[in-house]
Amino acid sequence: QVQLVESGGGLVQPGGSLRLSCTASGRMFSFSRYRMGWYRQTAGKEREFVAEITTGGHTSYADSVKGRFAISKDNGANMVYLQMNNVNPEDSGDYYCKGRSDFEPMDYWGAGTRVTVSS
């Protein structure tokens, strides 16, 4: 089983920056073989896609965060990051890390970290 633990959430002012981290551990394949993503959820809404990085290093983003957020991966450290810049109140929510390997038909999720954008 793979365990994912997010960190780095907190309170940030509009226009500010925050970096989220997700650490993978447990019984797992090489972290380089995991496609990793970030999702977020606010009260009363479904969880939505934010960003993804493939095993080949290709990245994709939700339109709402393009140009402001950046996802990156450190295979040696078993970590994935989400750099959030120029945040706005609509970026508030619980952010979840998701991982999926090339070898298993299942997704692994962390427990989430909360981001609040407010002045």
GROMACS .gro file of N, CA, C and O in nm:
model
  476
    1GLN      N    1   0.084  -0.120   0.000
    1GLN     CA    2   0.000   0.000   0.000
    1GLN      C    3   0.087   0.125   0.000
    1GLN      O    4   0.189   0.129   0.064
    2VAL      N    5   0.041   0.222  -0.074
    2VAL     CA    6   0.111   0.349  -0.082
    2VAL      C    7   0.042   0.449   0.010
    2VAL      O    8  -0.081   0.460   0.008
    3GLN      N    9   0.120   0.519   0.088
    3GLN     CA   10   0.065   0.626   0.171
    3GLN      C   11   0.111   0.760   0.114
    3GLN      O   12   0.230   0.777   0.084
    4LEU      N   13   0.016   0.851   0.102
    4LEU     CA   14   0.045   0.986   0.055
    4LEU      C   15   0.008   1.084   0.167
    4LEU      O   16  -0.103   1.076   0.221
    5VAL      N   17   0.099   1.174   0.198
    5VAL     CA   18   0.075   1.272   0.304
    5VAL      C   19   0.104   1.411   0.249
    5VAL      O   20   0.217   1.440   0.208
    6GLU      N   21   0.000   1.496   0.251
    6GLU     CA   22   0.015   1.633   0.205
    6GLU      C   23   0.054   1.724   0.321
    6GLU      O   24   0.022   1.696   0.437
    7SER      N   25   0.122   1.832   0.288
    7SER     CA   26   0.157   1.934   0.386
    7SER      C   27   0.173   2.068   0.316
    7SER      O   28   0.176   2.074   0.192
    8GLY      N   29   0.179   2.174   0.396
    8GLY     CA   30   0.204   2.306   0.341
    8GLY      C   31   0.084   2.396   0.331
    8GLY      O   32   0.096   2.512   0.291
    9GLY      N   33  -0.034   2.343   0.363
    9GLY     CA   34  -0.153   2.427   0.358
    9GLY      C   35  -0.152   2.531   0.468
    9GLY      O   36  -0.069   2.529   0.559
   10GLY      N   37  -0.245   2.625   0.458
   10GLY     CA   38  -0.255   2.729   0.559
   10GLY      C   39  -0.329   2.849   0.508
   10GLY      O   40  -0.397   2.843   0.404
   11LEU      N   41  -0.314   2.958   0.579
   11LEU     CA   42  -0.380   3.084   0.542
   11LEU      C   43  -0.283   3.169   0.460
   11LEU      O   44  -0.167   3.188   0.500
   12VAL      N   45  -0.331   3.221   0.349
   12VAL     CA   46  -0.249   3.305   0.263
   12VAL      C   47  -0.336   3.420   0.212
   12VAL      O   48  -0.456   3.401   0.188
   13GLN      N   49  -0.276   3.535   0.197
   13GLN     CA   50  -0.351   3.650   0.147
   13GLN      C   51  -0.367   3.645  -0.004
   13GLN      O   52  -0.283   3.587  -0.074
   14PRO      N   53  -0.473   3.704  -0.056
   14PRO     CA   54  -0.487   3.712  -0.202
   14PRO      C   55  -0.364   3.775  -0.265
   14PRO      O   56  -0.309   3.872  -0.214
   15GLY      N   57  -0.320   3.713  -0.375
   15GLY     CA   58  -0.200   3.759  -0.441
   15GLY      C   59  -0.073   3.695  -0.389
   15GLY      O   60   0.035   3.712  -0.448
   16GLY      N   61  -0.084   3.621  -0.281
   16GLY     CA   62   0.032   3.558  -0.222
   16GLY      C   63   0.064   3.424  -0.284
   16GLY      O   64   0.004   3.382  -0.383
   17SER      N   65   0.162   3.356  -0.223
   17SER     CA   66   0.209   3.227  -0.273
   17SER      C   67   0.212   3.125  -0.161
   17SER      O   68   0.225   3.159  -0.043
   18LEU      N   69   0.204   3.001  -0.203
   18LEU     CA   70   0.208   2.888  -0.110
   18LEU      C   71   0.261   2.768  -0.186
   18LEU      O   72   0.234   2.754  -0.306
   19ARG      N   73   0.337   2.683  -0.118
   19ARG     CA   74   0.382   2.560  -0.181
   19ARG      C   75   0.333   2.440  -0.102
   19ARG      O   76   0.363   2.427   0.017
   20LEU      N   77   0.260   2.355  -0.171
   20LEU     CA   78   0.213   2.230  -0.111
   20LEU      C   79   0.311   2.118  -0.144
   20LEU      O   80   0.369   2.115  -0.253
   21SER      N   81   0.323   2.026  -0.051
   21SER     CA   82   0.408   1.910  -0.070
   21SER      C   83   0.329   1.783  -0.047
   21SER      O   84   0.234   1.782   0.033
   22CYS      N   85   0.369   1.677  -0.114
   22CYS     CA   86   0.308   1.546  -0.094
   22CYS      C   87   0.420   1.443  -0.090
   22CYS      O   88   0.499   1.434  -0.185
   23THR      N   89   0.425   1.368   0.018
   23THR     CA   90   0.528   1.266   0.036
   23THR      C   91   0.467   1.128   0.021
   23THR      O   92   0.364   1.098   0.082
   24ALA      N   93   0.531   1.045  -0.059
   24ALA     CA   94   0.485   0.908  -0.081
   24ALA      C   95   0.573   0.811  -0.003
   24ALA      O   96   0.695   0.826   0.001
   25SER      N   97   0.510   0.711   0.056
   25SER     CA   98   0.585   0.610   0.130
   25SER      C   99   0.507   0.480   0.128
   25SER      O  100   0.394   0.473   0.079
   26GLY      N  101   0.568   0.377   0.186
   26GLY     CA  102   0.500   0.249   0.194
   26GLY      C  103   0.553   0.151   0.090
   26GLY      O  104   0.658   0.171   0.029
   27ARG      N  105   0.477   0.047   0.071
   27ARG     CA  106   0.514  -0.057  -0.025
   27ARG      C  107   0.478  -0.007  -0.164
   27ARG      O  108   0.360  -0.001  -0.201
   28MET      N  109   0.578   0.030  -0.241
   28MET     CA  110   0.549   0.095  -0.367
   28MET      C  111   0.657   0.065  -0.470
   28MET      O  112   0.767   0.022  -0.435
   29PHE      N  113   0.622   0.087  -0.595
   29PHE     CA  114   0.718   0.079  -0.702
   29PHE      C  115   0.806   0.203  -0.699
   29PHE      O  116   0.786   0.293  -0.617
   30SER      N  117   0.901   0.208  -0.789
   30SER     CA  118   0.982   0.330  -0.799
   30SER      C  119   0.889   0.449  -0.822
   30SER      O  120   0.796   0.443  -0.904
   31PHE      N  121   0.914   0.556  -0.746
   31PHE     CA  122   0.825   0.671  -0.755
   31PHE      C  123   0.822   0.729  -0.895
   31PHE      O  124   0.725   0.794  -0.934
   32SER      N  125   0.925   0.705  -0.972
   32SER     CA  126   0.928   0.756  -1.109
   32SER      C  127   0.819   0.693  -1.196
   32SER      O  128   0.785   0.747  -1.301
   33ARG      N  129   0.764   0.582  -1.151
   33ARG     CA  130   0.660   0.514  -1.228
   33ARG      C  131   0.519   0.555  -1.186
   33ARG      O  132   0.422   0.491  -1.226
   34TYR      N  133   0.510   0.661  -1.107
   34TYR     CA  134   0.379   0.710  -1.062
   34TYR      C  135   0.344   0.841  -1.131
   34TYR      O  136   0.422   0.936  -1.131
   35ARG      N  137   0.226   0.845  -1.187
   35ARG     CA  138   0.165   0.970  -1.235
   35ARG      C  139   0.103   1.034  -1.112
   35ARG      O  140   0.026   0.970  -1.040
   36MET      N  141   0.135   1.161  -1.088
   36MET     CA  142   0.090   1.228  -0.967
   36MET      C  143   0.004   1.349  -1.002
   36MET      O  144   0.028   1.417  -1.103
   37GLY      N  145  -0.093   1.375  -0.916
   37GLY     CA  146  -0.181   1.488  -0.941
   37GLY      C  147  -0.225   1.557  -0.815
   37GLY      O  148  -0.210   1.502  -0.704
   38TRP      N  149  -0.275   1.677  -0.831
   38TRP     CA  150  -0.336   1.754  -0.723
   38TRP      C  151  -0.481   1.783  -0.759
   38TRP      O  152  -0.511   1.820  -0.874
   39TYR      N  153  -0.566   1.767  -0.659
   39TYR     CA  154  -0.708   1.796  -0.674
   39TYR      C  155  -0.749   1.883  -0.556
   39TYR      O  156  -0.681   1.886  -0.454
   40ARG      N  157  -0.861   1.951  -0.571
   40ARG     CA  158  -0.910   2.030  -0.458
   40ARG      C  159  -1.061   2.017  -0.447
   40ARG      O  160  -1.130   1.987  -0.546
   41GLN      N  161  -1.108   2.044  -0.327
   41GLN     CA  162  -1.251   2.031  -0.299
   41GLN      C  163  -1.292   2.137  -0.200
   41GLN      O  164  -1.222   2.162  -0.101
   42THR      N  165  -1.405   2.200  -0.227
   42THR     CA  166  -1.463   2.295  -0.133
   42THR      C  167  -1.598   2.241  -0.087
   42THR      O  168  -1.656   2.152  -0.151
   43ALA      N  169  -1.648   2.295   0.021
   43ALA     CA  170  -1.771   2.245   0.082
   43ALA      C  171  -1.885   2.250  -0.020
   43ALA      O  172  -1.909   2.351  -0.086
   44GLY      N  173  -1.954   2.137  -0.033
   44GLY     CA  174  -2.069   2.130  -0.120
   44GLY      C  175  -2.038   2.109  -0.266
   44GLY      O  176  -2.129   2.105  -0.349
   45LYS      N  177  -1.910   2.096  -0.299
   45LYS     CA  178  -1.873   2.077  -0.438
   45LYS      C  179  -1.796   1.947  -0.455
   45LYS      O  180  -1.737   1.894  -0.360
   46GLU      N  181  -1.794   1.898  -0.578
   46GLU     CA  182  -1.717   1.777  -0.606
   46GLU      C  183  -1.568   1.810  -0.613
   46GLU      O  184  -1.529   1.924  -0.642
   47ARG      N  185  -1.489   1.708  -0.589
   47ARG     CA  186  -1.344   1.725  -0.600
   47ARG      C  187  -1.310   1.754  -0.746
   47ARG      O  188  -1.361   1.689  -0.837
   48GLU      N  189  -1.223   1.852  -0.768
   48GLU     CA  190  -1.189   1.891  -0.904
   48GLU      C  191  -1.040   1.882  -0.930
   48GLU      O  192  -0.958   1.899  -0.840
   49PHE      N  193  -1.008   1.855  -1.054
   49PHE     CA  194  -0.870   1.845  -1.098
   49PHE      C  195  -0.801   1.980  -1.092
   49PHE      O  196  -0.860   2.082  -1.130
   50VAL      N  197  -0.676   1.982  -1.048
   50VAL     CA  198  -0.597   2.104  -1.045
   50VAL      C  199  -0.475   2.092  -1.137
   50VAL      O  200  -0.455   2.174  -1.225
   51ALA      N  201  -0.396   1.986  -1.116
   51ALA     CA  202  -0.273   1.971  -1.194
   51ALA      C  203  -0.228   1.826  -1.191
   51ALA      O  204  -0.262   1.751  -1.099
   52GLU      N  205  -0.150   1.790  -1.293
   52GLU     CA  206  -0.099   1.653  -1.302
   52GLU      C  207   0.039   1.654  -1.365
   52GLU      O  208   0.068   1.740  -1.449
   53ILE      N  209   0.121   1.556  -1.324
   53ILE     CA  210   0.251   1.536  -1.388
   53ILE      C  211   0.265   1.388  -1.419
   53ILE      O  212   0.242   1.303  -1.332
   54THR      N  213   0.299   1.358  -1.543
   54THR     CA  214   0.307   1.219  -1.586
   54THR      C  215   0.444   1.160  -1.551
   54THR      O  216   0.535   1.231  -1.506
   55THR      N  217   0.457   1.031  -1.575
   55THR     CA  218   0.586   0.966  -1.550
   55THR      C  219   0.695   1.022  -1.641
   55THR      O  220   0.812   1.016  -1.609
   56GLY      N  221   0.655   1.077  -1.753
   56GLY     CA  222   0.751   1.138  -1.844
   56GLY      C  223   0.779   1.284  -1.816
   56GLY      O  224   0.858   1.348  -1.887
   57GLY      N  225   0.714   1.337  -1.712
   57GLY     CA  226   0.737   1.475  -1.674
   57GLY      C  227   0.647   1.577  -1.741
   57GLY      O  228   0.665   1.698  -1.723
   58HIS      N  229   0.550   1.530  -1.820
   58HIS     CA  230   0.458   1.623  -1.883
   58HIS      C  231   0.356   1.672  -1.781
   58HIS      O  232   0.307   1.594  -1.699
   59THR      N  233   0.324   1.799  -1.790
   59THR     CA  234   0.232   1.859  -1.694
   59THR      C  235   0.105   1.908  -1.762
   59THR      O  236   0.106   1.944  -1.880
   60SER      N  237  -0.003   1.908  -1.687
   60SER     CA  238  -0.128   1.964  -1.735
   60SER      C  239  -0.197   2.032  -1.618
   60SER      O  240  -0.176   1.996  -1.502
   61TYR      N  241  -0.281   2.132  -1.650
   61TYR     CA  242  -0.344   2.214  -1.547
   61TYR      C  243  -0.489   2.244  -1.580
   61TYR      O  244  -0.527   2.251  -1.698
   62ALA      N  245  -0.565   2.265  -1.475
   62ALA     CA  246  -0.699   2.318  -1.494
   62ALA      C  247  -0.687   2.460  -1.548
   62ALA      O  248  -0.592   2.533  -1.514
   63ASP      N  249  -0.783   2.500  -1.630
   63ASP     CA  250  -0.777   2.634  -1.689
   63ASP      C  251  -0.770   2.743  -1.582
   63ASP      O  252  -0.704   2.845  -1.600
   64SER      N  253  -0.836   2.719  -1.471
   64SER     CA  254  -0.844   2.821  -1.366
   64SER      C  255  -0.711   2.849  -1.297
   64SER      O  256  -0.696   2.951  -1.230
   65VAL      N  257  -0.613   2.758  -1.312
   65VAL     CA  258  -0.484   2.777  -1.244
   65VAL      C  259  -0.368   2.791  -1.340
   65VAL      O  260  -0.254   2.815  -1.296
   66LYS      N  261  -0.392   2.778  -1.469
   66LYS     CA  262  -0.284   2.788  -1.568
   66LYS      C  263  -0.213   2.922  -1.556
   66LYS      O  264  -0.276   3.026  -1.545
   67GLY      N  265  -0.082   2.916  -1.557
   67GLY     CA  266  -0.002   3.037  -1.546
   67GLY      C  267   0.022   3.083  -1.404
   67GLY      O  268   0.102   3.174  -1.381
   68ARG      N  269  -0.046   3.022  -1.309
   68ARG     CA  270  -0.030   3.061  -1.168
   68ARG      C  271   0.026   2.947  -1.083
   68ARG      O  272   0.101   2.972  -0.988
   69PHE      N  273  -0.012   2.824  -1.114
   69PHE     CA  274   0.031   2.709  -1.036
   69PHE      C  275   0.132   2.628  -1.118
   69PHE      O  276   0.127   2.626  -1.241
   70ALA      N  277   0.221   2.559  -1.047
   70ALA     CA  278   0.318   2.473  -1.113
   70ALA      C  279   0.335   2.345  -1.032
   70ALA      O  280   0.361   2.352  -0.911
   71ILE      N  281   0.322   2.232  -1.099
   71ILE     CA  282   0.343   2.103  -1.034
   71ILE      C  283   0.482   2.052  -1.069
   71ILE      O  284   0.530   2.071  -1.183
   72SER      N  285   0.548   1.992  -0.973
   72SER     CA  286   0.681   1.935  -0.997
   72SER      C  287   0.696   1.809  -0.913
   72SER      O  288   0.620   1.786  -0.819
   73LYS      N  289   0.797   1.730  -0.948
   73LYS     CA  290   0.813   1.597  -0.887
   73LYS      C  291   0.960   1.572  -0.862
   73LYS      O  292   1.044   1.602  -0.949
   74ASP      N  293   0.991   1.521  -0.747
   74ASP     CA  294   1.128   1.481  -0.713
   74ASP      C  295   1.128   1.331  -0.691
   74ASP      O  296   1.089   1.284  -0.584
   75ASN      N  297   1.167   1.256  -0.793
   75ASN     CA  298   1.159   1.111  -0.784
   75ASN      C  299   1.254   1.055  -0.678
   75ASN      O  300   1.223   0.954  -0.614
   76GLY      N  301   1.366   1.120  -0.657
   76GLY     CA  302   1.461   1.071  -0.558
   76GLY      C  303   1.410   1.086  -0.416
   76GLY      O  304   1.445   1.009  -0.327
   77ALA      N  305   1.326   1.186  -0.394
   77ALA     CA  306   1.274   1.212  -0.261
   77ALA      C  307   1.131   1.161  -0.242
   77ALA      O  308   1.074   1.176  -0.134
   78ASN      N  309   1.076   1.099  -0.345
   78ASN     CA  310   0.936   1.052  -0.340
   78ASN      C  311   0.839   1.164  -0.307
   78ASN      O  312   0.747   1.148  -0.224
   79MET      N  313   0.859   1.278  -0.370
   79MET     CA  314   0.775   1.393  -0.338
   79MET      C  315   0.722   1.460  -0.464
   79MET      O  316   0.787   1.461  -0.569
   80VAL      N  317   0.606   1.519  -0.450
   80VAL     CA  318   0.547   1.602  -0.554
   80VAL      C  319   0.503   1.732  -0.489
   80VAL      O  320   0.462   1.734  -0.373
   81TYR      N  321   0.516   1.840  -0.566
   81TYR     CA  322   0.489   1.973  -0.512
   81TYR      C  323   0.385   2.045  -0.597
   81TYR      O  324   0.371   2.017  -0.716
   82LEU      N  325   0.319   2.140  -0.535
   82LEU     CA  326   0.232   2.231  -0.609
   82LEU      C  327   0.268   2.372  -0.564
   82LEU      O  328   0.239   2.409  -0.450
   83GLN      N  329   0.332   2.447  -0.651
   83GLN     CA  330   0.362   2.586  -0.625
   83GLN      C  331   0.244   2.669  -0.668
   83GLN      O  332   0.203   2.665  -0.784
   84MET      N  333   0.188   2.743  -0.574
   84MET     CA  334   0.068   2.823  -0.598
   84MET      C  335   0.106   2.970  -0.589
   84MET      O  336   0.148   3.016  -0.483
   85ASN      N  337   0.092   3.042  -0.698
   85ASN     CA  338   0.126   3.184  -0.701
   85ASN      C  339   0.003   3.267  -0.735
   85ASN      O  340  -0.091   3.218  -0.798
   86ASN      N  341   0.007   3.392  -0.692
   86ASN     CA  342  -0.102   3.485  -0.722
   86ASN      C  343  -0.239   3.422  -0.691
   86ASN      O  344  -0.329   3.424  -0.773
   87VAL      N  345  -0.250   3.369  -0.571
   87VAL     CA  346  -0.373   3.299  -0.534
   87VAL      C  347  -0.488   3.397  -0.515
   87VAL      O  348  -0.467   3.516  -0.489
   88ASN      N  349  -0.607   3.346  -0.528
   88ASN     CA  350  -0.728   3.425  -0.504
   88ASN      C  351  -0.823   3.343  -0.417
   88ASN      O  352  -0.801   3.223  -0.398
   89PRO      N  353  -0.927   3.404  -0.364
   89PRO     CA  354  -1.017   3.332  -0.272
   89PRO      C  355  -1.078   3.205  -0.332
   89PRO      O  356  -1.106   3.110  -0.258
   90GLU      N  357  -1.093   3.204  -0.464
   90GLU     CA  358  -1.150   3.084  -0.527
   90GLU      C  359  -1.054   2.965  -0.524
   90GLU      O  360  -1.093   2.852  -0.554
   91ASP      N  361  -0.929   2.988  -0.488
   91ASP     CA  362  -0.833   2.879  -0.474
   91ASP      C  363  -0.843   2.811  -0.337
   91ASP      O  364  -0.774   2.711  -0.314
   92SER      N  365  -0.923   2.863  -0.249
   92SER     CA  366  -0.939   2.802  -0.117
   92SER      C  367  -1.002   2.664  -0.131
   92SER      O  368  -1.083   2.640  -0.220
   93GLY      N  369  -0.964   2.576  -0.040
   93GLY     CA  370  -1.023   2.443  -0.040
   93GLY      C  371  -0.927   2.342   0.022
   93GLY      O  372  -0.818   2.377   0.067
   94ASP      N  373  -0.972   2.220   0.023
   94ASP     CA  374  -0.888   2.109   0.068
   94ASP      C  375  -0.817   2.051  -0.054
   94ASP      O  376  -0.884   2.012  -0.151
   95TYR      N  377  -0.687   2.047  -0.048
   95TYR     CA  378  -0.606   1.999  -0.160
   95TYR      C  379  -0.558   1.857  -0.132
   95TYR      O  380  -0.503   1.829  -0.025
   96TYR      N  381  -0.580   1.773  -0.232
   96TYR     CA  382  -0.548   1.631  -0.220
   96TYR      C  383  -0.445   1.590  -0.324
   96TYR      O  384  -0.451   1.631  -0.441
   97CYS      N  385  -0.356   1.506  -0.282
   97CYS     CA  386  -0.255   1.447  -0.370
   97CYS      C  387  -0.304   1.310  -0.416
   97CYS      O  388  -0.360   1.233  -0.336
   98LYS      N  389  -0.287   1.280  -0.543
   98LYS     CA  390  -0.328   1.151  -0.596
   98LYS      C  391  -0.214   1.088  -0.672
   98LYS      O  392  -0.141   1.157  -0.744
   99GLY      N  393  -0.198   0.958  -0.657
   99GLY     CA  394  -0.093   0.887  -0.728
   99GLY      C  395  -0.146   0.761  -0.794
   99GLY      O  396  -0.239   0.697  -0.743
  100ARG      N  397  -0.090   0.729  -0.909
  100ARG     CA  398  -0.129   0.608  -0.981
  100ARG      C  399  -0.006   0.558  -1.055
  100ARG      O  400   0.058   0.634  -1.127
  101SER      N  401   0.025   0.429  -1.038
  101SER     CA  402   0.143   0.374  -1.103
  101SER      C  403   0.107   0.316  -1.239
  101SER      O  404  -0.010   0.300  -1.275
  102ASP      N  405   0.210   0.278  -1.312
  102ASP     CA  406   0.191   0.212  -1.442
  102ASP      C  407   0.140   0.069  -1.425
  102ASP      O  408   0.096   0.007  -1.523
  103PHE      N  409   0.149   0.015  -1.303
  103PHE     CA  410   0.130  -0.129  -1.284
  103PHE      C  411   0.002  -0.167  -1.212
  103PHE      O  412  -0.031  -0.285  -1.206
  104GLU      N  413  -0.065  -0.070  -1.152
  104GLU     CA  414  -0.185  -0.102  -1.076
  104GLU      C  415  -0.304  -0.020  -1.124
  104GLU      O  416  -0.291   0.101  -1.142
  105PRO      N  417  -0.420  -0.082  -1.140
  105PRO     CA  418  -0.539  -0.008  -1.183
  105PRO      C  419  -0.610   0.058  -1.067
  105PRO      O  420  -0.730   0.039  -1.047
  106MET      N  421  -0.539   0.135  -0.987
  106MET     CA  422  -0.602   0.200  -0.873
  106MET      C  423  -0.532   0.331  -0.841
  106MET      O  424  -0.415   0.350  -0.873
  107ASP      N  425  -0.608   0.419  -0.778
  107ASP     CA  426  -0.555   0.549  -0.738
  107ASP      C  427  -0.531   0.551  -0.587
  107ASP      O  428  -0.610   0.495  -0.510
  108TYR      N  429  -0.425   0.616  -0.549
  108TYR     CA  430  -0.397   0.640  -0.408
  108TYR      C  431  -0.419   0.787  -0.378
  108TYR      O  432  -0.380   0.874  -0.457
  109TRP      N  433  -0.480   0.814  -0.263
  109TRP     CA  434  -0.511   0.951  -0.223
  109TRP      C  435  -0.455   0.981  -0.084
  109TRP      O  436  -0.452   0.894   0.003
  110GLY      N  437  -0.415   1.106  -0.066
  110GLY     CA  438  -0.380   1.151   0.066
  110GLY      C  439  -0.503   1.201   0.139
  110GLY      O  440  -0.614   1.203   0.083
  111ALA      N  441  -0.484   1.244   0.263
  111ALA     CA  442  -0.595   1.290   0.346
  111ALA      C  443  -0.626   1.438   0.323
  111ALA      O  444  -0.728   1.487   0.370
  112GLY      N  445  -0.538   1.509   0.254
  112GLY     CA  446  -0.564   1.648   0.219
  112GLY      C  447  -0.498   1.748   0.312
  112GLY      O  448  -0.464   1.718   0.426
  113THR      N  449  -0.479   1.868   0.258
  113THR     CA  450  -0.430   1.981   0.336
  113THR      C  451  -0.514   2.102   0.297
  113THR      O  452  -0.546   2.121   0.180
  114ARG      N  453  -0.549   2.183   0.395
  114ARG     CA  454  -0.644   2.292   0.370
  114ARG      C  455  -0.571   2.421   0.336
  114ARG      O  456  -0.476   2.461   0.405
  115VAL      N  457  -0.620   2.486   0.232
  115VAL     CA  458  -0.569   2.617   0.191
  115VAL      C  459  -0.682   2.718   0.204
  115VAL      O  460  -0.792   2.695   0.153
  116THR      N  461  -0.654   2.826   0.273
  116THR     CA  462  -0.751   2.934   0.287
  116THR      C  463  -0.689   3.062   0.235
  116THR      O  464  -0.584   3.105   0.285
  117VAL      N  465  -0.753   3.120   0.135
  117VAL     CA  466  -0.705   3.247   0.078
  117VAL      C  467  -0.799   3.356   0.125
  117VAL      O  468  -0.916   3.361   0.087
  118SER      N  469  -0.748   3.442   0.209
  118SER     CA  470  -0.831   3.546   0.268
  118SER      C  471  -0.743   3.658   0.319
  118SER      O  472  -0.630   3.636   0.363
  119SER      N  473  -0.798   3.779   0.315
  119SER     CA  474  -0.727   3.894   0.370
  119SER      C  475  -0.769   3.918   0.515
  119SER      O  476  -0.719   4.008   0.581
   0.00000   0.00000   0.00000
